[in-house]
Structure formats: C-alpha cells, structure tokens
PDB file of C-alpha atoms in Angstrom:
ATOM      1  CA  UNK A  77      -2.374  10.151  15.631  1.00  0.00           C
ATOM      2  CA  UNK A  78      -3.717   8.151  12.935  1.00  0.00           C
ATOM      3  CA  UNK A  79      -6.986   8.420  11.696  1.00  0.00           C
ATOM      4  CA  UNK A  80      -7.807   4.824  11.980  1.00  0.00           C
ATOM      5  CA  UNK A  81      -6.169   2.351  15.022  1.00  0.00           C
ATOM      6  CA  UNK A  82      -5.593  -1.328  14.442  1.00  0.00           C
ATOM      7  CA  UNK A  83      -3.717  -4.061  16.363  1.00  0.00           C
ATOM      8  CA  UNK A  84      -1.010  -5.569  14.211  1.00  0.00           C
ATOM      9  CA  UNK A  85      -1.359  -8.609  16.196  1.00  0.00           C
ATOM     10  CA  UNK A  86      -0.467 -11.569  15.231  1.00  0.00           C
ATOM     11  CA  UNK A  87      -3.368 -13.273  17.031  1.00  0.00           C
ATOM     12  CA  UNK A  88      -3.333 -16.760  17.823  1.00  0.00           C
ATOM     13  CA  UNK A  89      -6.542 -18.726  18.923  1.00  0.00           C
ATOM     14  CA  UNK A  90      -7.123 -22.589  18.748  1.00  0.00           C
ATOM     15  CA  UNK A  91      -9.872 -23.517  15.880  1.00  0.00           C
ATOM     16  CA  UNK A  92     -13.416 -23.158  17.143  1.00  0.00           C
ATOM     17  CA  UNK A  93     -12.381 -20.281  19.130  1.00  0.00           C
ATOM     18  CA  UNK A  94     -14.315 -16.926  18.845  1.00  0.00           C
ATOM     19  CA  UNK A  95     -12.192 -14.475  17.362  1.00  0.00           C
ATOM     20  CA  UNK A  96     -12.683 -10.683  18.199  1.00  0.00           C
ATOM     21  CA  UNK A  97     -10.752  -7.731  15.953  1.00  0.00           C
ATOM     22  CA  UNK A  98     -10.781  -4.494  16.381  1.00  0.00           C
ATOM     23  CA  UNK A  99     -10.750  -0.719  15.373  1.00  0.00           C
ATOM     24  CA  UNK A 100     -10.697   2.418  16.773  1.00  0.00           C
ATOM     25  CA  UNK A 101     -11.744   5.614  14.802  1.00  0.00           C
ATOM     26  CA  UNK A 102     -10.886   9.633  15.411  1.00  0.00           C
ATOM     27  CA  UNK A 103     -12.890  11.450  12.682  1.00  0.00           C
ATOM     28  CA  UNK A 104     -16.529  10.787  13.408  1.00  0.00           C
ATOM     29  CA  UNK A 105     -16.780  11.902   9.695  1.00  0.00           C
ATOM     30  CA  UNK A 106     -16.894   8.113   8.906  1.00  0.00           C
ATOM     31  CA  UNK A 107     -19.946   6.977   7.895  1.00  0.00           C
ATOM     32  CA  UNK A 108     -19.085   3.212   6.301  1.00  0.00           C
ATOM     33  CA  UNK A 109     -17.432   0.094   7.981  1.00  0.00           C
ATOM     34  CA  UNK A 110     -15.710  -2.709   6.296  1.00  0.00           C
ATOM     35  CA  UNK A 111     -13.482  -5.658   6.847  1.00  0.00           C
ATOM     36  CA  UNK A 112     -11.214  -6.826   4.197  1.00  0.00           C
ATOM     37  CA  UNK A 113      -9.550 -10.313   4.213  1.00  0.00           C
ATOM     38  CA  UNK A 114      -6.178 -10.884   2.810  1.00  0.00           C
ATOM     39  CA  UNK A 115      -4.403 -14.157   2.187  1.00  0.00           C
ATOM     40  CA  UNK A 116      -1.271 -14.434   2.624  1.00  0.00           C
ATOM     41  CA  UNK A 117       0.737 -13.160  -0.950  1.00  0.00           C
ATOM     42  CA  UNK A 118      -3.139 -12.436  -2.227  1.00  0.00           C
ATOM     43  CA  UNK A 119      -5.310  -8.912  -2.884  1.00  0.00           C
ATOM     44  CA  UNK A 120      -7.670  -7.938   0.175  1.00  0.00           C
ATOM     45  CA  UNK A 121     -11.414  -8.985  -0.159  1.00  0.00           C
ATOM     46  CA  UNK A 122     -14.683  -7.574   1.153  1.00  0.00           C
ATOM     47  CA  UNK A 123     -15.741  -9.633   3.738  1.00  0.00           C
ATOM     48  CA  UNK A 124     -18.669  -7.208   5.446  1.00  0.00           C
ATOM     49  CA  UNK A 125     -19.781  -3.377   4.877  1.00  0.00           C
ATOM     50  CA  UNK A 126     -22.229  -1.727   7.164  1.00  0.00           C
ATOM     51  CA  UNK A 127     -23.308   2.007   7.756  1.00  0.00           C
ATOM     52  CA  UNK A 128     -25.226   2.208  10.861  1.00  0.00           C
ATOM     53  CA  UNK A 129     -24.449   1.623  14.824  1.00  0.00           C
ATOM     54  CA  UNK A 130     -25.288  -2.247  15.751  1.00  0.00           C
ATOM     55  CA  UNK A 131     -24.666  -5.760  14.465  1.00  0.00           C
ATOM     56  CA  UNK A 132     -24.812  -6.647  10.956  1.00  0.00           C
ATOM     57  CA  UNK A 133     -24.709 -10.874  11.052  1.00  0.00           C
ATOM     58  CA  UNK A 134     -23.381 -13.074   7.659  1.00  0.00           C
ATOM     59  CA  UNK A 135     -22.904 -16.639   8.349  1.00  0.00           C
ATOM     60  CA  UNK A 136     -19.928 -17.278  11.314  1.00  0.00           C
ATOM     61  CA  UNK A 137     -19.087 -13.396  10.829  1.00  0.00           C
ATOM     62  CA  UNK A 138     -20.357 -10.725  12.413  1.00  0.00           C
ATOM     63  CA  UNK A 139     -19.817  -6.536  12.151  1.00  0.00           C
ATOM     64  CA  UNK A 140     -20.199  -4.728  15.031  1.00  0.00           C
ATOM     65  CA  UNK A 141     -19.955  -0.506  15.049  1.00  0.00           C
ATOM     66  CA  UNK A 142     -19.976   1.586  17.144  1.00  0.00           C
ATOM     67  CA  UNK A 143     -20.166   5.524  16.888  1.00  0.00           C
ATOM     68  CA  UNK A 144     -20.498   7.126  20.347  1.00  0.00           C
ATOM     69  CA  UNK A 145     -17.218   4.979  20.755  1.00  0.00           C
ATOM     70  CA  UNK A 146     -15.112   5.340  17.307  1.00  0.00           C
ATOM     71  CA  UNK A 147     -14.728   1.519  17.616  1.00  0.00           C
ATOM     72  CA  UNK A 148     -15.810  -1.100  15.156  1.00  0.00           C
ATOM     73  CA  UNK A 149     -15.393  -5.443  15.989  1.00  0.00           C
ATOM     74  CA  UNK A 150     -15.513  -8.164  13.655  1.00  0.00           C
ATOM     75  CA  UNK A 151     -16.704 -11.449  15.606  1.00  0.00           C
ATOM     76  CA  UNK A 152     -15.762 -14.876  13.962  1.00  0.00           C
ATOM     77  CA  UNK A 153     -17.622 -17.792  15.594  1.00  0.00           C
ATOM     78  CA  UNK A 154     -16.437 -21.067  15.309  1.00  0.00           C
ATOM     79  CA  UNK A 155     -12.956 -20.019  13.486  1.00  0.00           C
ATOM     80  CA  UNK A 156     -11.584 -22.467  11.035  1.00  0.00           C
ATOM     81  CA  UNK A 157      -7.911 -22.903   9.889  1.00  0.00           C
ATOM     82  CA  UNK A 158      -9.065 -21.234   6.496  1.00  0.00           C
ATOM     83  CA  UNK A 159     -10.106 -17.727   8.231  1.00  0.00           C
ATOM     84  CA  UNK A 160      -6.007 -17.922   8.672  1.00  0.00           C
ATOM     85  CA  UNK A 161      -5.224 -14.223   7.205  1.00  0.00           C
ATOM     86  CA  UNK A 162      -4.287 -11.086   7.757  1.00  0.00           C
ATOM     87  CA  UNK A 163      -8.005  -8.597   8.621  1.00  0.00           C
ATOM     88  CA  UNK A 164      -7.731  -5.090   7.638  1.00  0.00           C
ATOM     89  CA  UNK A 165     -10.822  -2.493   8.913  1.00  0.00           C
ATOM     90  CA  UNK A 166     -11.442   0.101   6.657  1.00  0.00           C
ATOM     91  CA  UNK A 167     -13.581   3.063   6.961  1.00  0.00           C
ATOM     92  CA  UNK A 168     -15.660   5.502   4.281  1.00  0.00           C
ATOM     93  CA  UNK A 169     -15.938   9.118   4.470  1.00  0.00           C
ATOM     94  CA  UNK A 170     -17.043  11.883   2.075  1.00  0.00           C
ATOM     95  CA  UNK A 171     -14.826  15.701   2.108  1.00  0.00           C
ATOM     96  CA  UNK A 172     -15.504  18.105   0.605  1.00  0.00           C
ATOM     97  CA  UNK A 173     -17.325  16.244  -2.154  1.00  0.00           C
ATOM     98  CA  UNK A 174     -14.587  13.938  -2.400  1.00  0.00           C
ATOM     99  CA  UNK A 175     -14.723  10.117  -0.968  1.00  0.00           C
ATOM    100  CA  UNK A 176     -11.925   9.079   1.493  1.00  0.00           C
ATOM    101  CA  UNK A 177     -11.214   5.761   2.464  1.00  0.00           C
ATOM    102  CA  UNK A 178      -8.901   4.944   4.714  1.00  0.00           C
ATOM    103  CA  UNK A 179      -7.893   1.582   5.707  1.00  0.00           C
ATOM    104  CA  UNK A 180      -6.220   0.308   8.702  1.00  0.00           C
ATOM    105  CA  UNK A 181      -2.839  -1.701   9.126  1.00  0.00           C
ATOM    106  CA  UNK A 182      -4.208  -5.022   9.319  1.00  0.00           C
ATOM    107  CA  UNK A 183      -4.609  -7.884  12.234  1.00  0.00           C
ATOM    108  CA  UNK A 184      -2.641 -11.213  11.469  1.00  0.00           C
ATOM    109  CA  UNK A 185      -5.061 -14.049  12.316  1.00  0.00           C
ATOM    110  CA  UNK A 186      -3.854 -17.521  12.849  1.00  0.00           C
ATOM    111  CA  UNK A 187      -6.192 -20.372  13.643  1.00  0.00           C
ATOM    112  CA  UNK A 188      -4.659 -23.286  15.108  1.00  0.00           C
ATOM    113  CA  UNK A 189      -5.964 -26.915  14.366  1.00  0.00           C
TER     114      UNK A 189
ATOM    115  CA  UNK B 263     -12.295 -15.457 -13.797  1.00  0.00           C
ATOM    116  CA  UNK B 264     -13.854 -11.951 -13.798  1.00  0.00           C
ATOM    117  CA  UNK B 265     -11.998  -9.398 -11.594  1.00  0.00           C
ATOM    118  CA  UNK B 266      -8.717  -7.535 -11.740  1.00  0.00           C
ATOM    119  CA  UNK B 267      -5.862  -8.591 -13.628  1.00  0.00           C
ATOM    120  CA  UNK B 268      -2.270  -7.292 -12.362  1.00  0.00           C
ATOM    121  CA  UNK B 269       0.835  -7.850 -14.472  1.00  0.00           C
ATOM    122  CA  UNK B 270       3.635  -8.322 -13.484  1.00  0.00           C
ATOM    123  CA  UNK B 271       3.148 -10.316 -10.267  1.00  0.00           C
ATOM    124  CA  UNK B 272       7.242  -9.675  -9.867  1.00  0.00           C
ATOM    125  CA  UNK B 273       9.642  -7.240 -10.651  1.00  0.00           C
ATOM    126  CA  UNK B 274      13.097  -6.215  -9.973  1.00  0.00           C
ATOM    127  CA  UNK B 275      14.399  -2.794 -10.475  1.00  0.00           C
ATOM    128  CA  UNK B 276      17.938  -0.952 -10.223  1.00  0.00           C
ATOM    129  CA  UNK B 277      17.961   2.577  -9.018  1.00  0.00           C
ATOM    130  CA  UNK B 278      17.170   4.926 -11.503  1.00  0.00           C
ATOM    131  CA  UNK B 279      15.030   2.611 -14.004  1.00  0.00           C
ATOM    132  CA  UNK B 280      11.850   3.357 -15.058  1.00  0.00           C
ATOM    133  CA  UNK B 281       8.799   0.860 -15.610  1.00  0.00           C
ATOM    134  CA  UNK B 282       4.813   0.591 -15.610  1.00  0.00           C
ATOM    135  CA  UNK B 283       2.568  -1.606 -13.647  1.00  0.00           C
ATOM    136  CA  UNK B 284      -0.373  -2.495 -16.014  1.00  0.00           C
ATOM    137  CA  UNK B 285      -4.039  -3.326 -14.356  1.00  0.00           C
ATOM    138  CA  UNK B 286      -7.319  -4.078 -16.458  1.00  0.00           C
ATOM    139  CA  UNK B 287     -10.382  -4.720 -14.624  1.00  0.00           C
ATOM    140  CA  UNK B 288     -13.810  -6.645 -16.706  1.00  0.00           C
ATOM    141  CA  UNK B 289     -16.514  -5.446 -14.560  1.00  0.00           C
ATOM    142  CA  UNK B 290     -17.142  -2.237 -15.993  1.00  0.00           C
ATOM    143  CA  UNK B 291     -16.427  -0.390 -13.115  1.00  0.00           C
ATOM    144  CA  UNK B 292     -15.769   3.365 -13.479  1.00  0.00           C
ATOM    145  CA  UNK B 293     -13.173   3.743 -10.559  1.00  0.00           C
ATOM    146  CA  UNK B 294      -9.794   2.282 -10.544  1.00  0.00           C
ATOM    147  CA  UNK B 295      -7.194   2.571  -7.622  1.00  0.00           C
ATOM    148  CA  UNK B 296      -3.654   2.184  -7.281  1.00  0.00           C
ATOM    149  CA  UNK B 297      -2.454   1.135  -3.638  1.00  0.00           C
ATOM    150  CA  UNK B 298       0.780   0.326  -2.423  1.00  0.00           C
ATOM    151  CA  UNK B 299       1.288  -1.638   1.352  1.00  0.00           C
ATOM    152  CA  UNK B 300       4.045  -2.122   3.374  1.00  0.00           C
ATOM    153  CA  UNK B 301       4.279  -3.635   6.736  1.00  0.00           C
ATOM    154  CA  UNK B 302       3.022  -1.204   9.184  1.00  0.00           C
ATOM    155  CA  UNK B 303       1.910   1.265   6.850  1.00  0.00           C
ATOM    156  CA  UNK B 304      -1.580  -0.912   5.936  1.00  0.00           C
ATOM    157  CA  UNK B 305      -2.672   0.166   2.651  1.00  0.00           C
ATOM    158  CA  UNK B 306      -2.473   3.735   1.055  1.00  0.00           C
ATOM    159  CA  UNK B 307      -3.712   5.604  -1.651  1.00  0.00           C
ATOM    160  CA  UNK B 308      -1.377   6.143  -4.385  1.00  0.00           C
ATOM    161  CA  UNK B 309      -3.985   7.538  -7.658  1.00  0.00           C
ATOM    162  CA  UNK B 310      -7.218   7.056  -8.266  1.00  0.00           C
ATOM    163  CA  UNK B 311      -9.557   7.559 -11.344  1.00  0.00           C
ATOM    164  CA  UNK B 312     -13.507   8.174 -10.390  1.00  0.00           C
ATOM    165  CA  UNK B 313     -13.920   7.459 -14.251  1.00  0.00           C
ATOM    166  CA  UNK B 314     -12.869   7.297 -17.551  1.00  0.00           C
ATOM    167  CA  UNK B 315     -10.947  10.627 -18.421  1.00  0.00           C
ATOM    168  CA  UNK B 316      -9.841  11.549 -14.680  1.00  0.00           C
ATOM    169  CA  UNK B 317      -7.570  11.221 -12.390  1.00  0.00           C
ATOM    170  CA  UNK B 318      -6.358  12.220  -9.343  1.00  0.00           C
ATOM    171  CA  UNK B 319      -3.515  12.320  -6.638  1.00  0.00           C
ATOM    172  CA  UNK B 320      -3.865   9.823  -3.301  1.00  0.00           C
ATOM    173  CA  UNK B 321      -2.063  10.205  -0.131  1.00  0.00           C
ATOM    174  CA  UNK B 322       1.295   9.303  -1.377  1.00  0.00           C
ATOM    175  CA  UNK B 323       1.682  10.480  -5.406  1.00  0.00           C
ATOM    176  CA  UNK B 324       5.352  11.120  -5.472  1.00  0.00           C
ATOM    177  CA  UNK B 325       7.403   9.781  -7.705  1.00  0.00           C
ATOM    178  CA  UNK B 326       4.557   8.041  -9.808  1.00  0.00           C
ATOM    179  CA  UNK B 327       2.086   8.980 -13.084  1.00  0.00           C
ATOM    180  CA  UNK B 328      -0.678   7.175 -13.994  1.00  0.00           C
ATOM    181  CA  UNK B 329      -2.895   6.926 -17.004  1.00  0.00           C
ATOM    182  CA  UNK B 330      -6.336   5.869 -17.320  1.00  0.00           C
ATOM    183  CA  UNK B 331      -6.399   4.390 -20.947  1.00  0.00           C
ATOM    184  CA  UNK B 332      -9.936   3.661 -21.129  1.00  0.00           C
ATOM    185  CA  UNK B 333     -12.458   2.287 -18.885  1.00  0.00           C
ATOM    186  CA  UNK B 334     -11.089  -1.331 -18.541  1.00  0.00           C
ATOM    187  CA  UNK B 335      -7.365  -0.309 -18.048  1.00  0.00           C
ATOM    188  CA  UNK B 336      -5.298   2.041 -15.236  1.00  0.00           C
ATOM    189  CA  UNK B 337      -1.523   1.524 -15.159  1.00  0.00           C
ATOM    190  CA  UNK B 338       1.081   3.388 -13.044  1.00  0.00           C
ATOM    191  CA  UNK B 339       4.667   4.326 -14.172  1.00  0.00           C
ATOM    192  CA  UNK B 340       7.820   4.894 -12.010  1.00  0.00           C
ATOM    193  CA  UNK B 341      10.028   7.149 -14.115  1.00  0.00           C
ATOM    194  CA  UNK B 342      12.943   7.050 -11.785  1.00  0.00           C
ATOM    195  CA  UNK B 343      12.513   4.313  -9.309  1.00  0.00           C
ATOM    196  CA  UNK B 344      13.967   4.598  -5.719  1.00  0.00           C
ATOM    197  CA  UNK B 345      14.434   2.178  -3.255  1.00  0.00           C
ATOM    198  CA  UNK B 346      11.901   3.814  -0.927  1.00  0.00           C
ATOM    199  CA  UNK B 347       9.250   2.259  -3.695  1.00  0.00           C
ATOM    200  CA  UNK B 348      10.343  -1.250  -2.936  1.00  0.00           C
ATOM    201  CA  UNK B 349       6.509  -2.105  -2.051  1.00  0.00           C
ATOM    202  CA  UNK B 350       3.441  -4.376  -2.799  1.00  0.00           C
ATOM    203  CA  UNK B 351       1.195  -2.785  -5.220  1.00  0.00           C
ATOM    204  CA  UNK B 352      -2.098  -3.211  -5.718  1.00  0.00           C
ATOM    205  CA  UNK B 353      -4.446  -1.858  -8.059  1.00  0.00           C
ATOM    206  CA  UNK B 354      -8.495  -1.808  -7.897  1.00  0.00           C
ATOM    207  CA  UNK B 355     -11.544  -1.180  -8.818  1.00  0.00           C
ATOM    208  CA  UNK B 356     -15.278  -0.149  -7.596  1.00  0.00           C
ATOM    209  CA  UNK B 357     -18.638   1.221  -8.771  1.00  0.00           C
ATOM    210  CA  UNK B 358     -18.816   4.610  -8.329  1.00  0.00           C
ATOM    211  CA  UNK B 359     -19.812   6.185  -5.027  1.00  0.00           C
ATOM    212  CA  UNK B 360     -19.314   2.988  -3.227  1.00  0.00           C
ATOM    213  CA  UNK B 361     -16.780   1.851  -1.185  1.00  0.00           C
ATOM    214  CA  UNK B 362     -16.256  -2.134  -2.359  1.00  0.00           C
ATOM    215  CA  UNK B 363     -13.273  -2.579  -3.816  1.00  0.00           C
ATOM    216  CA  UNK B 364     -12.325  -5.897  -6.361  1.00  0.00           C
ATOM    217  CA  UNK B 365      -8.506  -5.695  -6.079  1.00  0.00           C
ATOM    218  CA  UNK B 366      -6.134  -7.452  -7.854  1.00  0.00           C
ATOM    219  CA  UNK B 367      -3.508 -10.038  -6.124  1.00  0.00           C
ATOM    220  CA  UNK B 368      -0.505  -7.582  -6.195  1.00  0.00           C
ATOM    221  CA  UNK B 369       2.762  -6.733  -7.702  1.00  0.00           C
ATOM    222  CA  UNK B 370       5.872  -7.259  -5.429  1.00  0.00           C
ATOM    223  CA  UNK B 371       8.502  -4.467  -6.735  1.00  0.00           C
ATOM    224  CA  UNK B 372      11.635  -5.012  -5.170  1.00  0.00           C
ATOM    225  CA  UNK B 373      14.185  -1.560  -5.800  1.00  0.00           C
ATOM    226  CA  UNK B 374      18.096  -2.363  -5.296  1.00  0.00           C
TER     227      UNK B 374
END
C-alpha cells in the first residue's frame, strides 16, 4: 500500500464548476499538507501548505485536512480554463531526524469552457 | 527570472552513455533535490543535499551520483544510462526545514 493515495483522474468539469481533489494518507506521522500545480510540460508549484486539521482559504482555493481521517481536499470555486493541470498532494514528515516528503501521483484537471 | 534553472530541457541517450543534468538555483537556498516522474509513479526522490557539503540517497539512487558544487549548483550524472531511466527529471530547491519546493521546469531524458 502506498503511503500516500491519489486519483489519477483525468477529471473533467465545465468552467465555473467546483472542483474537489483528493488524498488519502496511512502514516499519521504526517504533519504538513500541500498541493502542487503542474502545467502541462512545466515544474510543479506550491499552490497551498497547511499543518493543522480544518480549512485554510486563499482566493478561489481552498485546503482542507483532515487527521482522524488520513484525507486531505483541495476545493476550487469557480474553476477557470487556466486551473487546467495536473494537482499533485504532497505530504511532510520528520524520521528519525530526517524530513520525508512524499508526494502523490497527481490528479489531471481539465476545465471545460 | 529568479528560480531554478535546468539544462538541458532535452536529451537523447543510447544505452550505455553517460551524461550530467546540471541545475543552479539563485535564491540562496541550502537544499537542492533531484526528482524524477513518470506516469503513475508521481514524483520520487532521487538525491538530495540539506546544504552545501552533503548529500544524501532518496528513494530511488541507483544508477545515479550527484555533486553539490557549491551552494547555487546540484547536478546529477548517469554513468551508464539504461532505458529504465528514460524519465522527466526535475531538480529543486527549498529553505531548510521547510517543505516548499521552487522546482525547475524539467529535463525529458529519453534512453534507446
């Protein structure tokens, strides 16, 4: 089982639709939660970061985590056809005095005009 | 533009050759990464260097060596390459002790 779960999609929504990803989590050694964003043939990008259980709000975007559930969300409202791209989750822990991050396969996202 | 510069953005090897994949960052980070992704597979760990003077093995080190020239610049060598390398590779870079990465926009390494 992998350490980190993510549906490979692709998801297609029409623009203006809320958009929902998702993760799921084993080791409840994680203690950060980010999205990257990755255009297509481009490097990912760090879209949101947050540490605690809850909501963490920026803009149309919004992180949601989870711990009781190993799950994390990323909520786009209003999705343009420039959030088009592939969304990977990634999640921080430390072992052993060492930091591990560990990123998940990535969501293709296609908005549709 | 500040960030992480990746060169080359293309590259095609024959079984057997050897070449390096040369990053510089200009933030003045101390940690530099090299990933590689392939479909399915999401992105893993190949090296890393926590700072200037280290480094260290990732989830998949075989077949690669890195060196950390100096704090700007982190490259990664294939000695032998193998097809099983044909990848994306992507280097980056962070602050130390946190967990935002800058990457770079890739190398495409194609092994025949």
């Amino acid at each position: 089982q992998k350490e980190v779960e993510q549906d490979p999609g692709p998801l297609s929504v029409p623009e203006g639709a809320i958009v929902s990803l998702n993760c799921t989590y084993s080791n409840s050694a994680f203690q950060y939660f980010m999205w990257y964003r990755q255009y297509s043939r481009k490097g990912p990008e760090l879209l949101m970061y947050t540490y605690s259980s809850g909501n963490k709000e920026d803009g149309r975007f919004t992180a949601q985590v989870d711990k009781s559930s190993k799950y994390i969300s990323l909520f786009i409202r209003d999705s343009q056809p420039s959030d088009s791209a592939t969304y990977l989750c990634a999640m921080r822990r430390v072992d052993f005095g060492n930091e591990k991050l560990t990123f998940g396969t990535g969501t293709r996202l296609t908005i549709i005009p | 533009n500040a960030g992480v510069t990746q060169t080359p953005k293309f590259q095609v090897l024959k079984t057997g050759q050897s070449m390096t994949l040369q990053c510089a960052q200009d933030m003045n980070h101390n940690s530099m990464y090299w990933y590689r992704q392939d479909p399915g597979m999401g992105l893993r760990l190949i090296y890393y260097s926590a700072s200037e003077g280290t480094t260290d093995k990732g989830e998949v080190p075989n077949g690669y060596n890195v060196s950390r020239l100096n704090k700007r610049e982190f490259s990664l060598r294939l000695e032998s390459a193998a097809p099983s390398q044909t990848s994306v590779y992507f280097c980056a870079s962070s602050e130390l002790g946190t967990a935002s990465l800058t990457f770079g926009s890739g190398t495409r390494l194609t092994v025949v």
